[in-house]
Coordinates of C-alpha atoms in Angstrom, one line a residue:
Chain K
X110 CA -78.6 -113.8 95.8
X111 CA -74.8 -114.0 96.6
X112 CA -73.6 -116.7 99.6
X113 CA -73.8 -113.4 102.1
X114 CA -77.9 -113.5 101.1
X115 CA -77.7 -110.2 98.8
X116 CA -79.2 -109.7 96.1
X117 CA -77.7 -109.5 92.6
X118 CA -77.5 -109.5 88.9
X119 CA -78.4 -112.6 87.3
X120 CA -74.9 -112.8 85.3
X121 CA -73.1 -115.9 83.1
X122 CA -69.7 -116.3 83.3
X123 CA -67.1 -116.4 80.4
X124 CA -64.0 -118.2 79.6
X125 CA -61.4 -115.4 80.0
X126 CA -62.3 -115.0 84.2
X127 CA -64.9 -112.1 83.3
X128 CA -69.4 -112.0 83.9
X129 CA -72.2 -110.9 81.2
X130 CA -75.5 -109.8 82.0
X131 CA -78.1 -109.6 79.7
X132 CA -81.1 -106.8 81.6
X133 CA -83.0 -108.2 78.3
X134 CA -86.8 -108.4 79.3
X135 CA -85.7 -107.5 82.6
X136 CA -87.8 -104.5 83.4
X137 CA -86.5 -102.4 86.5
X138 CA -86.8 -98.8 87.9
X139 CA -83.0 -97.1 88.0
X140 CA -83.0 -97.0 91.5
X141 CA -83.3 -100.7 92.0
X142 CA -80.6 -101.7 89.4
X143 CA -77.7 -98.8 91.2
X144 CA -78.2 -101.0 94.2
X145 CA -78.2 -104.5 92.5
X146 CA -75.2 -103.1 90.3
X147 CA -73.5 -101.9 93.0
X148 CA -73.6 -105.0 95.5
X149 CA -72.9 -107.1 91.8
X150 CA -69.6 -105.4 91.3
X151 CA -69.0 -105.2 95.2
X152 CA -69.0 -109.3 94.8
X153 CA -67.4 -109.5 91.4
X154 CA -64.3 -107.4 92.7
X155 CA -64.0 -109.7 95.9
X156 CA -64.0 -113.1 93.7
X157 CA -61.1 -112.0 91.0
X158 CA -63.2 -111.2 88.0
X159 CA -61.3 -109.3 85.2
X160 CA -64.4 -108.2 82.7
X161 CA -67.8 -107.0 83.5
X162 CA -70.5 -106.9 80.2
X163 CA -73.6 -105.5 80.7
X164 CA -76.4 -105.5 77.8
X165 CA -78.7 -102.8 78.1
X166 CA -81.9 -103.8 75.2
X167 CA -82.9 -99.7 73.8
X168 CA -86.0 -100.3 76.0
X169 CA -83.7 -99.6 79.4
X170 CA -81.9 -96.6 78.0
X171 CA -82.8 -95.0 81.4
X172 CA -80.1 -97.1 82.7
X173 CA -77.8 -96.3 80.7
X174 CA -77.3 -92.9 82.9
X175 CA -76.5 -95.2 86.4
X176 CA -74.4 -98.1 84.8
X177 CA -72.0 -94.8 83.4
X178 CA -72.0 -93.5 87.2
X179 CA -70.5 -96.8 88.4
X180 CA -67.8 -96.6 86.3
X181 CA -69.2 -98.5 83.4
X182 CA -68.0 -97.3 79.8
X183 CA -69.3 -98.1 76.3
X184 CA -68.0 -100.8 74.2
X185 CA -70.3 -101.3 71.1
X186 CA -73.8 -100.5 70.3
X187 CA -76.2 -101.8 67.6
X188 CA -79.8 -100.6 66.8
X189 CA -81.8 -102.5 69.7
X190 CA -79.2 -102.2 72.4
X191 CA -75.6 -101.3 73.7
X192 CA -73.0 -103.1 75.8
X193 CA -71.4 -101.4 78.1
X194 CA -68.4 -103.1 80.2
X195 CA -66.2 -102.3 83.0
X196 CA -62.5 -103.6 83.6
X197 CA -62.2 -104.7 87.1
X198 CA -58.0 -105.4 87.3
X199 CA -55.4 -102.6 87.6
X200 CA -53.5 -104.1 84.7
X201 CA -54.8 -102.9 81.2
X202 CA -57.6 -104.4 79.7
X203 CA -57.3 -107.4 77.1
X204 CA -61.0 -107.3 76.4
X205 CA -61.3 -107.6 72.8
X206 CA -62.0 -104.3 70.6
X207 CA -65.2 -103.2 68.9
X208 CA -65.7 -104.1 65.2
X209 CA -63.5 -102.0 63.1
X210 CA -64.2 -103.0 59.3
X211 CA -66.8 -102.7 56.9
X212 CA -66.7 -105.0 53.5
X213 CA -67.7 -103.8 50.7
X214 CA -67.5 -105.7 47.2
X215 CA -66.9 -104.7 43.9
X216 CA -69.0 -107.0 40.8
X217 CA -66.7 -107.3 37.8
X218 CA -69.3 -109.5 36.1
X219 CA -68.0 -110.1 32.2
X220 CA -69.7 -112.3 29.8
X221 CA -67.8 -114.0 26.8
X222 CA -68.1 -111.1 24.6
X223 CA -65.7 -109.0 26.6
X224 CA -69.1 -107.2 28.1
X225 CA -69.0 -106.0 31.6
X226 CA -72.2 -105.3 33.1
X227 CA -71.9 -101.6 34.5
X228 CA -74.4 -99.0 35.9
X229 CA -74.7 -95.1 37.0
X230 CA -76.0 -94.6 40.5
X231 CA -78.5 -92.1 41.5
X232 CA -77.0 -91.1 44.7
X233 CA -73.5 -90.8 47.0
X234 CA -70.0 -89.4 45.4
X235 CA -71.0 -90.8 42.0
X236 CA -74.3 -90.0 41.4
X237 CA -75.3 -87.8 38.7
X238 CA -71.6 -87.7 37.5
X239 CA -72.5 -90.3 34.6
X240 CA -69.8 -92.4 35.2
X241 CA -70.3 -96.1 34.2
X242 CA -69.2 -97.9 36.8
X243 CA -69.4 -101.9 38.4
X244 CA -72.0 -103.0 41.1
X245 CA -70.9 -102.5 44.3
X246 CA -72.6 -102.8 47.9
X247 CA -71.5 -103.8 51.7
X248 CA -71.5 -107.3 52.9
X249 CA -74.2 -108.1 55.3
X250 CA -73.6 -108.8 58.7
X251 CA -73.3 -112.7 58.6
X252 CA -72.9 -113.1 55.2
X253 CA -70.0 -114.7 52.6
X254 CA -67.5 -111.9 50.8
X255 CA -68.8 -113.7 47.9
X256 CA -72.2 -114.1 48.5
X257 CA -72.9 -110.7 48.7
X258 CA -70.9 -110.2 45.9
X259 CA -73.9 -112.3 44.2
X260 CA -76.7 -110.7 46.0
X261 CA -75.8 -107.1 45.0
X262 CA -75.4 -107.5 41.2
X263 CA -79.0 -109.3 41.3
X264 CA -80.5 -106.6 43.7
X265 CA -79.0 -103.8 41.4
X266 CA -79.5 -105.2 37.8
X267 CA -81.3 -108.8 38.3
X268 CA -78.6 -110.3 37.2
X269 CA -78.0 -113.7 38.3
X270 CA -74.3 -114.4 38.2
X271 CA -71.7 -116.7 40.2
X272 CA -68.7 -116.0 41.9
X273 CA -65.7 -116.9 40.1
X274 CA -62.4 -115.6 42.3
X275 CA -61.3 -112.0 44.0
X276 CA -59.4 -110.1 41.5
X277 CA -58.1 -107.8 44.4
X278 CA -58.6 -106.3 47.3
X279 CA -58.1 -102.7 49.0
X280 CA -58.2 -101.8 52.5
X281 CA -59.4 -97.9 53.2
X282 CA -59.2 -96.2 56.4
X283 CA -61.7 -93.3 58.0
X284 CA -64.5 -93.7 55.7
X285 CA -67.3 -94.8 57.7
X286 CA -67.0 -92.4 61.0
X287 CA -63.5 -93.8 62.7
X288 CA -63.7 -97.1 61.1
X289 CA -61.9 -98.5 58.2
X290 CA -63.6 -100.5 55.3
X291 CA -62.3 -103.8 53.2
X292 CA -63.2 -103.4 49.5
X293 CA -62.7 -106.8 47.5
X294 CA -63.2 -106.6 43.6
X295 CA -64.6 -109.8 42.6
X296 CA -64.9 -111.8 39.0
X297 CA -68.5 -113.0 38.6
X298 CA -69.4 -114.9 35.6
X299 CA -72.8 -114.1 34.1
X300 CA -76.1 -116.7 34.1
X301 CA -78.1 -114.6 32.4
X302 CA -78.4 -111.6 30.2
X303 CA -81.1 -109.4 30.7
X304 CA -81.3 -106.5 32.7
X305 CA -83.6 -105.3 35.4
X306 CA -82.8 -102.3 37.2
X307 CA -83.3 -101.2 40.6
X308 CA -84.9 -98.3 40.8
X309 CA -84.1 -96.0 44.1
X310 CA -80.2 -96.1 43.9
X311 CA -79.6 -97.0 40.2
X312 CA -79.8 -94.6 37.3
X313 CA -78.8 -96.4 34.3
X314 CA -77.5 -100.3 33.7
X315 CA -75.8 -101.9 30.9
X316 CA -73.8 -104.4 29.2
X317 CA -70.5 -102.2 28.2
X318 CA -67.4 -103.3 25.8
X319 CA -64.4 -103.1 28.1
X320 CA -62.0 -101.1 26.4
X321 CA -65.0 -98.4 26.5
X322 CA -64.8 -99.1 30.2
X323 CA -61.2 -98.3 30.5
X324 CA -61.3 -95.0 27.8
X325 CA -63.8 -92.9 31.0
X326 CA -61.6 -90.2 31.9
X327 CA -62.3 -90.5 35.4
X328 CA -61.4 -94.4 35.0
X329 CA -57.9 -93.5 33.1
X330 CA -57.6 -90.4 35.2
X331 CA -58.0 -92.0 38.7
X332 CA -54.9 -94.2 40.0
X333 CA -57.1 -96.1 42.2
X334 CA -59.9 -96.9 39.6
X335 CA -57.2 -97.5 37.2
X336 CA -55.2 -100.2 38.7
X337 CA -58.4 -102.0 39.3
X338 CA -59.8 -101.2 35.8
X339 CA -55.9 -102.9 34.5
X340 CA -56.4 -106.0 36.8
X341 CA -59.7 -106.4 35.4
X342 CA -59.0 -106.4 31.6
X343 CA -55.9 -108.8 32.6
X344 CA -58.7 -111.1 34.3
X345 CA -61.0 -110.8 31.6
X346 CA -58.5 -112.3 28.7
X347 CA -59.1 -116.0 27.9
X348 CA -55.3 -116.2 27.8
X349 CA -55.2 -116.6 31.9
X350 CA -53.0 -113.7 31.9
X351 CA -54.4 -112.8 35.8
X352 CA -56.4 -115.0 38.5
X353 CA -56.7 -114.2 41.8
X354 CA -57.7 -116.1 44.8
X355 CA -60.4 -118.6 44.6
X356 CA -63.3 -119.8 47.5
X357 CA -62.3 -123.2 48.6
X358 CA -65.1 -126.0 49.4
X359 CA -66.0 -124.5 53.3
X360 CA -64.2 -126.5 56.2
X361 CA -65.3 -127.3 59.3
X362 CA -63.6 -125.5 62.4
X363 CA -63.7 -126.8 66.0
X364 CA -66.7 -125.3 66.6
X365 CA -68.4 -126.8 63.6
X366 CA -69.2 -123.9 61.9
X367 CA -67.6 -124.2 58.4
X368 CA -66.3 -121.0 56.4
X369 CA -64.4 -120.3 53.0
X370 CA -60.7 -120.4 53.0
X371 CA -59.8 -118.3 50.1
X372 CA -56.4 -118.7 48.3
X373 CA -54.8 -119.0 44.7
X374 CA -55.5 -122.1 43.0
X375 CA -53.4 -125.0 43.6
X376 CA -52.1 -126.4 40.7
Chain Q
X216 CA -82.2 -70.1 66.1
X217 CA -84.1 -71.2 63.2
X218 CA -85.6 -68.4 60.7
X219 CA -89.2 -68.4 63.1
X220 CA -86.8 -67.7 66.0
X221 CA -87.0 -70.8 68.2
X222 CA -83.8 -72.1 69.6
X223 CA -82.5 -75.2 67.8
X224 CA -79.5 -77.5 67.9
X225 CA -76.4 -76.4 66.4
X226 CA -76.0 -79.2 63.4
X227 CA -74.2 -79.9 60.5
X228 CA -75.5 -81.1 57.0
X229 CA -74.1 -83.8 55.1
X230 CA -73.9 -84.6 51.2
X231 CA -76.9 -87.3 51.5
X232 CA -79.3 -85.0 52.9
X233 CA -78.9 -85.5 56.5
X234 CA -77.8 -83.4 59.5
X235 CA -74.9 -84.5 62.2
X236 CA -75.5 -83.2 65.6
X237 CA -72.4 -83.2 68.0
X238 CA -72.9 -82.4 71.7
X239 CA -69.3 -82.8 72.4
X240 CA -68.5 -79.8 74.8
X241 CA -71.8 -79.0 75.4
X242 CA -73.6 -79.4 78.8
X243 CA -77.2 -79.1 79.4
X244 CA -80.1 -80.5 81.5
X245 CA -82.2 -83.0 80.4
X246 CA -85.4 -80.9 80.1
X247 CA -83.6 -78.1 77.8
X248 CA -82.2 -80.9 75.6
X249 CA -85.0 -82.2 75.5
X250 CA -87.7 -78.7 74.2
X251 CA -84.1 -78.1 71.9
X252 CA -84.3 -81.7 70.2
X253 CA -88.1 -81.7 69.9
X254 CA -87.7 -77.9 68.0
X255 CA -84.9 -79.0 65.7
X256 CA -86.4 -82.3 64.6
X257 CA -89.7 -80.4 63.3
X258 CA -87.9 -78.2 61.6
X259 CA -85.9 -80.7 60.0
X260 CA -89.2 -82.6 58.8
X261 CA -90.2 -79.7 57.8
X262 CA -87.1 -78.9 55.9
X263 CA -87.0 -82.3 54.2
X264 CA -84.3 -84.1 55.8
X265 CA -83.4 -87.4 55.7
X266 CA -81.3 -89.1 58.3
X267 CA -80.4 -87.6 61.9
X268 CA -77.4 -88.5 63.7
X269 CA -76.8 -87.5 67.2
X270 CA -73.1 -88.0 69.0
X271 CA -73.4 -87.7 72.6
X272 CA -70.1 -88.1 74.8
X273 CA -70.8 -90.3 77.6
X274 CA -70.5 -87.8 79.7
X275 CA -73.4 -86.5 78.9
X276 CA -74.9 -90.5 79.6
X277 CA -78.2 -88.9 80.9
X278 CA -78.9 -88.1 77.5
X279 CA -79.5 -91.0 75.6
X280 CA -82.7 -91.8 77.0
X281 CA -84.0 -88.1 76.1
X282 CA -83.2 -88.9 72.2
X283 CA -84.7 -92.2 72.8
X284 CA -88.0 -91.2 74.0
X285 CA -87.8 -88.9 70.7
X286 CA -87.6 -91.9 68.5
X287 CA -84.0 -92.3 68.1
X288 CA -81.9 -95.3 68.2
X289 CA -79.1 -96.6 68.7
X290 CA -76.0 -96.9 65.7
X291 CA -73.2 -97.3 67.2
X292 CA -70.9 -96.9 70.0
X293 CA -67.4 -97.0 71.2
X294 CA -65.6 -95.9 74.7
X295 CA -66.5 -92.6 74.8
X296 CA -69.6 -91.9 73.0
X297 CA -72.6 -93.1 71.4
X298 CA -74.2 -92.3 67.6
X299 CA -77.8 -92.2 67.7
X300 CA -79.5 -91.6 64.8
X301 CA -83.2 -90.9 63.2
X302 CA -84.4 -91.8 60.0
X303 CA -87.1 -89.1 59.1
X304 CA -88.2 -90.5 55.7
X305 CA -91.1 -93.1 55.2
X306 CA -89.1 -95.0 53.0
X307 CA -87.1 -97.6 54.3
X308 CA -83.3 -96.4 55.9
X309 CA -80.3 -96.2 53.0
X310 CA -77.9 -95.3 56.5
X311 CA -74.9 -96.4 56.3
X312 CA -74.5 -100.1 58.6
X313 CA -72.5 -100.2 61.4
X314 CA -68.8 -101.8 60.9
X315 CA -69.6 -105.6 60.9
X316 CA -65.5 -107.2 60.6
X317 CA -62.9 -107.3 62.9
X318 CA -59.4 -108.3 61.2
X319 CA -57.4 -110.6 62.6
X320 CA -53.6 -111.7 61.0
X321 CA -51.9 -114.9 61.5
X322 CA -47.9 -114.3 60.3
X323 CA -46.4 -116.9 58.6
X324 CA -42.7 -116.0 59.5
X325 CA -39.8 -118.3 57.7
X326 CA -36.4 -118.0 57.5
X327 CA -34.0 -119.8 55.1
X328 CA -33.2 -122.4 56.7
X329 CA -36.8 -124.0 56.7
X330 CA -37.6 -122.6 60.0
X331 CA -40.6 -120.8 61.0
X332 CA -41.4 -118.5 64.3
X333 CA -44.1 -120.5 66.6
X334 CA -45.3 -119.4 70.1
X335 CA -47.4 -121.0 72.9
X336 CA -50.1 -118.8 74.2
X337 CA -51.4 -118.1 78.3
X338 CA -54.4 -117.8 77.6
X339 CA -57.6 -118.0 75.7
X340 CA -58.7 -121.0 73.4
X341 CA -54.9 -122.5 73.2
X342 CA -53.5 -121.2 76.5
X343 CA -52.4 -124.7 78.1
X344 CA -52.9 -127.0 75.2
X345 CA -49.3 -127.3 74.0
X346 CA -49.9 -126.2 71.1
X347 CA -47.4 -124.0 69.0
X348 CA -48.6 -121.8 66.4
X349 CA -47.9 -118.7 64.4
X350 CA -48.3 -115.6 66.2
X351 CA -51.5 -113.9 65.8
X352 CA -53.3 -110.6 66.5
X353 CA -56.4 -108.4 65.6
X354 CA -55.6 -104.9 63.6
X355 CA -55.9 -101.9 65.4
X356 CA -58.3 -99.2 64.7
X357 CA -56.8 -97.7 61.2
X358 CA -53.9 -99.8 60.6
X359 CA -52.6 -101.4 57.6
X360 CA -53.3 -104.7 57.5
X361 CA -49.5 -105.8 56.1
X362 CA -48.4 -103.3 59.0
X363 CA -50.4 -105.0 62.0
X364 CA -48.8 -108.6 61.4
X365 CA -45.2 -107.3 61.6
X366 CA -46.5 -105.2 64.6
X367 CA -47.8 -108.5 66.6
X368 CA -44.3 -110.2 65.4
X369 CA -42.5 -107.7 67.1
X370 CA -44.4 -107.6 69.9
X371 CA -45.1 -111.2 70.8
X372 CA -41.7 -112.6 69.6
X373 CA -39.5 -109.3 69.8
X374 CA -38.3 -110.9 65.8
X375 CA -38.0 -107.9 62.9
X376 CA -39.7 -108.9 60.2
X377 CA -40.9 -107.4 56.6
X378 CA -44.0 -108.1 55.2
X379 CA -43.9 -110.3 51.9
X380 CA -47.4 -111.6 50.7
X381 CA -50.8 -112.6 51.5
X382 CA -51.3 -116.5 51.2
X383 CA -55.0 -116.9 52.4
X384 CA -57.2 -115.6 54.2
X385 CA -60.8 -116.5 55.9
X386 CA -63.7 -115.4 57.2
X387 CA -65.6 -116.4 60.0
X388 CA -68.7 -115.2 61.4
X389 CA -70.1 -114.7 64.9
X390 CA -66.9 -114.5 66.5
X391 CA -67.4 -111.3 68.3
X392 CA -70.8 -111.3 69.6
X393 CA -72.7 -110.8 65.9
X394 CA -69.6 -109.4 64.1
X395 CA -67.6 -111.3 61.7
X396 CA -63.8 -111.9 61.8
X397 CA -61.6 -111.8 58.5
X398 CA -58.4 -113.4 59.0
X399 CA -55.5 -113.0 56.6
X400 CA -52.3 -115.1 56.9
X401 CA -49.4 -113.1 55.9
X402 CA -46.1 -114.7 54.7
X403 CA -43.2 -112.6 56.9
X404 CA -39.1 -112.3 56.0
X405 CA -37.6 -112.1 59.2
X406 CA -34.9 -109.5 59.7
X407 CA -33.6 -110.4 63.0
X408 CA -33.0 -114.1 64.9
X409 CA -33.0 -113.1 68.5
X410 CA -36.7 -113.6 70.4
X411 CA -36.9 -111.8 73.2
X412 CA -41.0 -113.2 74.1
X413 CA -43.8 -111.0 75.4
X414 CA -44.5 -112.0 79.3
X415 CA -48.1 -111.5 79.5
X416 CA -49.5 -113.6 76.8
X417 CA -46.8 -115.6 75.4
X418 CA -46.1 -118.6 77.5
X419 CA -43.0 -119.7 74.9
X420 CA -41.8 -118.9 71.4
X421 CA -39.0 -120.6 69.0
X422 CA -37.9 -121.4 65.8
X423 CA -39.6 -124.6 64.4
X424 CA -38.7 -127.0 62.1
X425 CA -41.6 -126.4 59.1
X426 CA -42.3 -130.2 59.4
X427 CA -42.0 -130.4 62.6
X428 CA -45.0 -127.9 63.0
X429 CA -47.1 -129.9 60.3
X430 CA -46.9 -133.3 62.3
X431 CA -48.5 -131.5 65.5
X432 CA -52.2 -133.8 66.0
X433 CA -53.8 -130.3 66.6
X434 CA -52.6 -128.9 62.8
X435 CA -53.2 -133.0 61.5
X436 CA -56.6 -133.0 62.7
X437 CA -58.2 -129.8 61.9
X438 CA -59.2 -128.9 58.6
X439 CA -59.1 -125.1 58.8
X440 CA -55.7 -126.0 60.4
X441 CA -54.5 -128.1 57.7
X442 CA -55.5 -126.2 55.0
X443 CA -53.4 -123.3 56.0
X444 CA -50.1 -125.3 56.8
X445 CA -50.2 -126.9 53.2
X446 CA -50.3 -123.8 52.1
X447 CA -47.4 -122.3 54.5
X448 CA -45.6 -125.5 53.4
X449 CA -45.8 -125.0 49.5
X450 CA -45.5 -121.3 50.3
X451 CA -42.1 -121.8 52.1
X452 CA -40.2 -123.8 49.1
X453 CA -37.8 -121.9 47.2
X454 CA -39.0 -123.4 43.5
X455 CA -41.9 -121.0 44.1
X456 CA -44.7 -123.3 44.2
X457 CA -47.4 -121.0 46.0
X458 CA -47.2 -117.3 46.2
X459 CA -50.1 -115.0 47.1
X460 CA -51.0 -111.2 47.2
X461 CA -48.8 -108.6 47.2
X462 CA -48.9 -105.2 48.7
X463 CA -48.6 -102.6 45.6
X464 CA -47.2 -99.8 45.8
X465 CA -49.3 -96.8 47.6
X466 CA -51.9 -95.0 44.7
X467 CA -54.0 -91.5 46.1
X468 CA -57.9 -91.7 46.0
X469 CA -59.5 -88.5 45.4
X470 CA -59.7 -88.0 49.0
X471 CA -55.9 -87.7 48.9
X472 CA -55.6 -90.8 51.0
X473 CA -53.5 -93.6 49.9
X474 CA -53.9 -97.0 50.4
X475 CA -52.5 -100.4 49.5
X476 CA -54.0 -102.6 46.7
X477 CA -53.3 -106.3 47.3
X478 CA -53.3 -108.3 44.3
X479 CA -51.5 -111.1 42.5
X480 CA -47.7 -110.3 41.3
X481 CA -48.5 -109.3 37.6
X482 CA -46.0 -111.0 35.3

């Protein structure tokens, strides 16, 4: 209920002057919510707000239908639910955009006899095409650059390995619908040797010389393969001739969560 | 029409075995989408397929709850439509995850006299606290990365600048609602001297003494702070005691699209 004895939408309030409501376990027949909606806003627009967010769990995707009549747009969407939000001020909107990255990882794992650990996928752009190339995967949501670096060379080969530093990293637009995609090649030093394969996505795996790496045609053939595969070898010389940048011990932020910093090595 | 002569909807097939539906520019009912989807998505477990995905414009709002009663869910959204999709095989999904990273840059701008470009924000976490700081910003939707900080230079400050090197950069997670947040800070050469600020976010830019920025209690006292400005601070001396990634020249993927590769100046 509002001061004027109205009912509304139970809503929290958030730091940059907007409201979020959350109809999670909130069941509700559409015509109920238009009129709580529209006496919500009717208040909202009266006391200044700038942002209205309203989660709608998959369950309510009736309502979906009435919040867009209002006036409400899309913002983001995952499996179990979308958000949908509506700018109240004539100015533009500052709310903050959608995701727009995916990070994927690249697994140059190399052991001390100039191995790399390489493998032919079943499926996607390379399968089938025998091409021997290094693990790669997409971060999790949640998850450390170089964690998942770790988790996809075990899930792929059974590998155990630890990150050692990125190598380099390369930033791709439009490949996954309108969104962009981060791919970081990272050095991973070996734990141990033997190989287990995974079955559904990976055809073949295997400890490979690297100059037999670098002599696959498509390798020498493809400018953006090849200026990895160079930056690799460099990184894979005892001499130091390349390093890149290294995962610092995780800081704390203000809001206590820690994280990586990742930089070149101070010397 | 399908080859038994029942009406289905007009899709798409893609190289891993999956059809796209797009309903852009198409209206219907709910009841006819409805007979339409149902006829489609037994033929398509008939023909073997593996994941559908359905775009609906939210103009056509009234139709996400159709798909939904059909078993599909949600993947992803942004303003002006949503993805649904269905994953017709018993084993478990290999769909591609929605984008998980937003990318934020923080620009490290220093002239040669020792001086580098610092603004106070309105609003958000700093707005009021006093505290100057590099300018920052989130890359837009298919943007370079080395591109977006001399974009939010410009913008906020009004300086020209060039992009040089990245000389960190971190991730944090859960910074926009579950999404992640990779933050690169890029070291800028500024072309131009005059600021000329931007009135809506920026309550005050200048040029600031290097040291003078280091001694703030805010940069003193927070470790992912501190961390950065030691390395803006080795970063900034001219004996070249820390440099980071550089932006290579362009190199052409397959696609034909060309993209940066950052890496470490090779020597």
């Amino acid at each position: 209920m509002d001061a004027r004895g109205i009912e509304i939408l139970e809503a929290t309030e958030d730091i940059y002057g907007g409201v979020e409501v959350d109809m999670k376990e909130k069941k509700m027949d559409s015509n109920s919510f238009a009129t709580l909606l529209r006496a919500s806003m009717q208040l909202w627009k009266q006391q200044g707000k700038k942002g209205v967010w309203l989660k709608l769990p998959i369950e309510l995707s009736y309502l979906v239908d009435v919040a867009k009549k209002e006036g409400f747009v899309y913002h983001h969407a995952e499996e179990t639910y979308i958000m949908m939000v509506y700018w109240i001020p004539k100015t533009p909107s500052t709310l903050p955009a959608n995701a727009s990255h995916q990070v994927g990882i690249g697994a140059f794992v190399i052991n001390d006899e100039g191995e790399m650990l390489v493998v032919q996928e079943k499926q996607g752009k390379f399968g089938g095409t025998g091409l021997w190339k290094m693990p790669t995967g997409v971060v999790k949501e949640g998850e450390d650059i170089c964690d998942g670096a770790v988790r996809e060379v075990k899930e792929e080969t059974g590998i155990d390995a630890e990150f050692v530093e990125f190598l380099a990293f390369r930033q791709n637009h439009k490949v996954l619908f309108s969104k962009s995609d981060l791919f970081f090649v990272c050095k991973l030093k070996p734990l141990s040797s033997t190989i287990t394969k995974q079955d559904t996505e990976i055809e073949n795996a295997k400890w490979m010389k690297i100059e037999e790496y670098m002599e696959q045609p498509f390798v020498k053939d493809s400018e953006s393969f090849g200026s990895v595969a160079e930056i690799c070898n460099m990184a894979a010389r005892t001499d130091g001739a390349y390093s890149g940048f290294i995962a610092n011990p995780k800081t704390k932020k203000r809001s206590g969560a820690k994280s990586y910093l990742y930089c070149n090595k101070i010397r």
